[in-house]
Amino acid sequence: MIGNFLRPPQTLLEVTAEVLRILGALSVVIAAVLFDLTDAGIVAFTLPGLVAPRFLGLRAGADSVLVGTLLVAAWSNVLDLYTTISWWDLLIHLIGGGVLAAGLYLLFAQLRIVAAPGSAGFTSTAALVLTTMFGLGLSALWEMVEWFGYTYITAEIHITYADTISDMAAGGLGALCGGFAVAFLRLMRPAAHMSPALSRDDR
């Protein structure tokens, strides 16, 4: 995965993904200066996800979608879009759930926890089921984070039972769509390096 991270961008789409990553890092400073430290923290929370596609060796299009989705989700919070646009929250959970669940499947594939797309043990059914389960798990984890923030940080976070269930349902549906992407689309570069520590079966 280090080889993937150190590989320089070679196409316009790959450069676009790198520009989005740089904007993400700058967004933390912008949020701190123009808004407050809580907003800066929300944007900073996305930073690991912004660099993850580099380690995974995602194709430029998938890389840009993942990075762009995380930035839109973070700035939607900063700009209060979740409260000012009634359907925006569900839309972001739908898209974000799919993107993150697919990314998590590919991370586990790199670590040899699940079968990598195109490998001998890979099946589309397993990809659909596992990616959907990963998305539901991530949705539940996110709702726990929101509960923690509401309970211990600020009461401005909107928490209701209906909101929690609808968000998880949207995330699960998005994850199912992400499963189809994992199963039937080429999301990783052909030359993407698998984790060397776990690749003894290929030697």
mmCIF file of N, CA and C in Angstrom, residues 93 97 134-150 159 163-165 167-168 171:
data_model
loop_
_atom_site.group_PDB
_atom_site.id
_atom_site.type_symbol
_atom_site.label_atom_id
_atom_site.label_comp_id
_atom_site.label_asym_id
_atom_site.label_seq_id
_atom_site.Cartn_x
_atom_site.Cartn_y
_atom_site.Cartn_z
ATOM 1 N N HIS A 93 -26.288 10.573 3.486
ATOM 2 C CA HIS A 93 -26.165 9.237 4.067
ATOM 3 C C HIS A 93 -26.235 8.161 2.981
ATOM 4 N N GLY A 97 -22.848 6.418 2.502
ATOM 5 C CA GLY A 97 -22.883 5.017 2.903
ATOM 6 C C GLY A 97 -22.343 4.106 1.820
ATOM 7 N N PHE A 134 -21.136 -3.956 5.835
ATOM 8 C CA PHE A 134 -20.169 -2.941 6.252
ATOM 9 C C PHE A 134 -20.835 -1.570 6.332
ATOM 10 N N GLY A 135 -21.689 -1.265 5.347
ATOM 11 C CA GLY A 135 -22.368 0.023 5.344
ATOM 12 C C GLY A 135 -23.317 0.186 6.509
ATOM 13 N N LEU A 136 -24.061 -0.870 6.824
ATOM 14 C CA LEU A 136 -24.961 -0.810 7.978
ATOM 15 C C LEU A 136 -24.168 -0.634 9.270
ATOM 16 N N GLY A 137 -23.026 -1.313 9.359
ATOM 17 C CA GLY A 137 -22.183 -1.152 10.541
ATOM 18 C C GLY A 137 -21.640 0.261 10.663
ATOM 19 N N LEU A 138 -21.189 0.827 9.544
ATOM 20 C CA LEU A 138 -20.697 2.204 9.559
ATOM 21 C C LEU A 138 -21.809 3.182 9.919
ATOM 22 N N SER A 139 -23.019 2.939 9.411
ATOM 23 C CA SER A 139 -24.153 3.810 9.731
ATOM 24 C C SER A 139 -24.451 3.789 11.222
ATOM 25 N N ALA A 140 -24.431 2.596 11.815
ATOM 26 C CA ALA A 140 -24.663 2.484 13.255
ATOM 27 C C ALA A 140 -23.569 3.194 14.040
ATOM 28 N N LEU A 141 -22.318 3.022 13.596
ATOM 29 C CA LEU A 141 -21.199 3.686 14.273
ATOM 30 C C LEU A 141 -21.341 5.202 14.198
ATOM 31 N N TRP A 142 -21.755 5.710 13.028
ATOM 32 C CA TRP A 142 -21.912 7.157 12.881
ATOM 33 C C TRP A 142 -23.009 7.694 13.796
ATOM 34 N N GLU A 143 -24.100 6.955 13.920
ATOM 35 C CA GLU A 143 -25.173 7.395 14.813
ATOM 36 C C GLU A 143 -24.697 7.410 16.264
ATOM 37 N N MET A 144 -23.810 6.491 16.630
ATOM 38 C CA MET A 144 -23.221 6.520 17.970
ATOM 39 C C MET A 144 -22.358 7.764 18.157
ATOM 40 N N VAL A 145 -21.613 8.126 17.109
ATOM 41 C CA VAL A 145 -20.792 9.340 17.171
ATOM 42 C C VAL A 145 -21.682 10.564 17.351
ATOM 43 N N GLU A 146 -22.795 10.621 16.607
ATOM 44 C CA GLU A 146 -23.727 11.741 16.757
ATOM 45 C C GLU A 146 -24.313 11.786 18.165
ATOM 46 N N TRP A 147 -24.667 10.621 18.697
ATOM 47 C CA TRP A 147 -25.192 10.576 20.069
ATOM 48 C C TRP A 147 -24.149 11.083 21.055
ATOM 49 N N PHE A 148 -22.901 10.665 20.888
ATOM 50 C CA PHE A 148 -21.830 11.113 21.780
ATOM 51 C C PHE A 148 -21.665 12.625 21.690
ATOM 52 N N GLY A 149 -21.677 13.149 20.445
ATOM 53 C CA GLY A 149 -21.536 14.587 20.270
ATOM 54 C C GLY A 149 -22.682 15.355 20.895
ATOM 55 N N TYR A 150 -23.904 14.848 20.729
ATOM 56 C CA TYR A 150 -25.079 15.502 21.314
ATOM 57 C C TYR A 150 -25.028 15.459 22.838
ATOM 58 N N ILE A 159 -30.783 14.984 17.015
ATOM 59 C CA ILE A 159 -30.910 13.557 17.304
ATOM 60 C C ILE A 159 -32.369 13.222 17.612
ATOM 61 N N ASP A 163 -34.940 10.159 12.874
ATOM 62 C CA ASP A 163 -33.763 10.592 12.123
ATOM 63 C C ASP A 163 -32.705 9.494 12.110
ATOM 64 N N THR A 164 -32.487 8.861 13.260
ATOM 65 C CA THR A 164 -31.482 7.801 13.355
ATOM 66 C C THR A 164 -31.812 6.627 12.445
ATOM 67 N N ILE A 165 -33.066 6.151 12.503
ATOM 68 C CA ILE A 165 -33.460 4.995 11.701
ATOM 69 C C ILE A 165 -33.428 5.319 10.210
ATOM 70 N N ASP A 167 -31.620 7.587 8.694
ATOM 71 C CA ASP A 167 -30.221 7.725 8.278
ATOM 72 C C ASP A 167 -29.571 6.361 8.064
ATOM 73 N N MET A 168 -29.832 5.423 8.986
ATOM 74 C CA MET A 168 -29.250 4.088 8.861
ATOM 75 C C MET A 168 -29.821 3.350 7.651
ATOM 76 N N GLY A 171 -28.162 4.822 4.624
ATOM 77 C CA GLY A 171 -26.796 4.332 4.549
ATOM 78 C C GLY A 171 -26.728 2.887 4.081
#
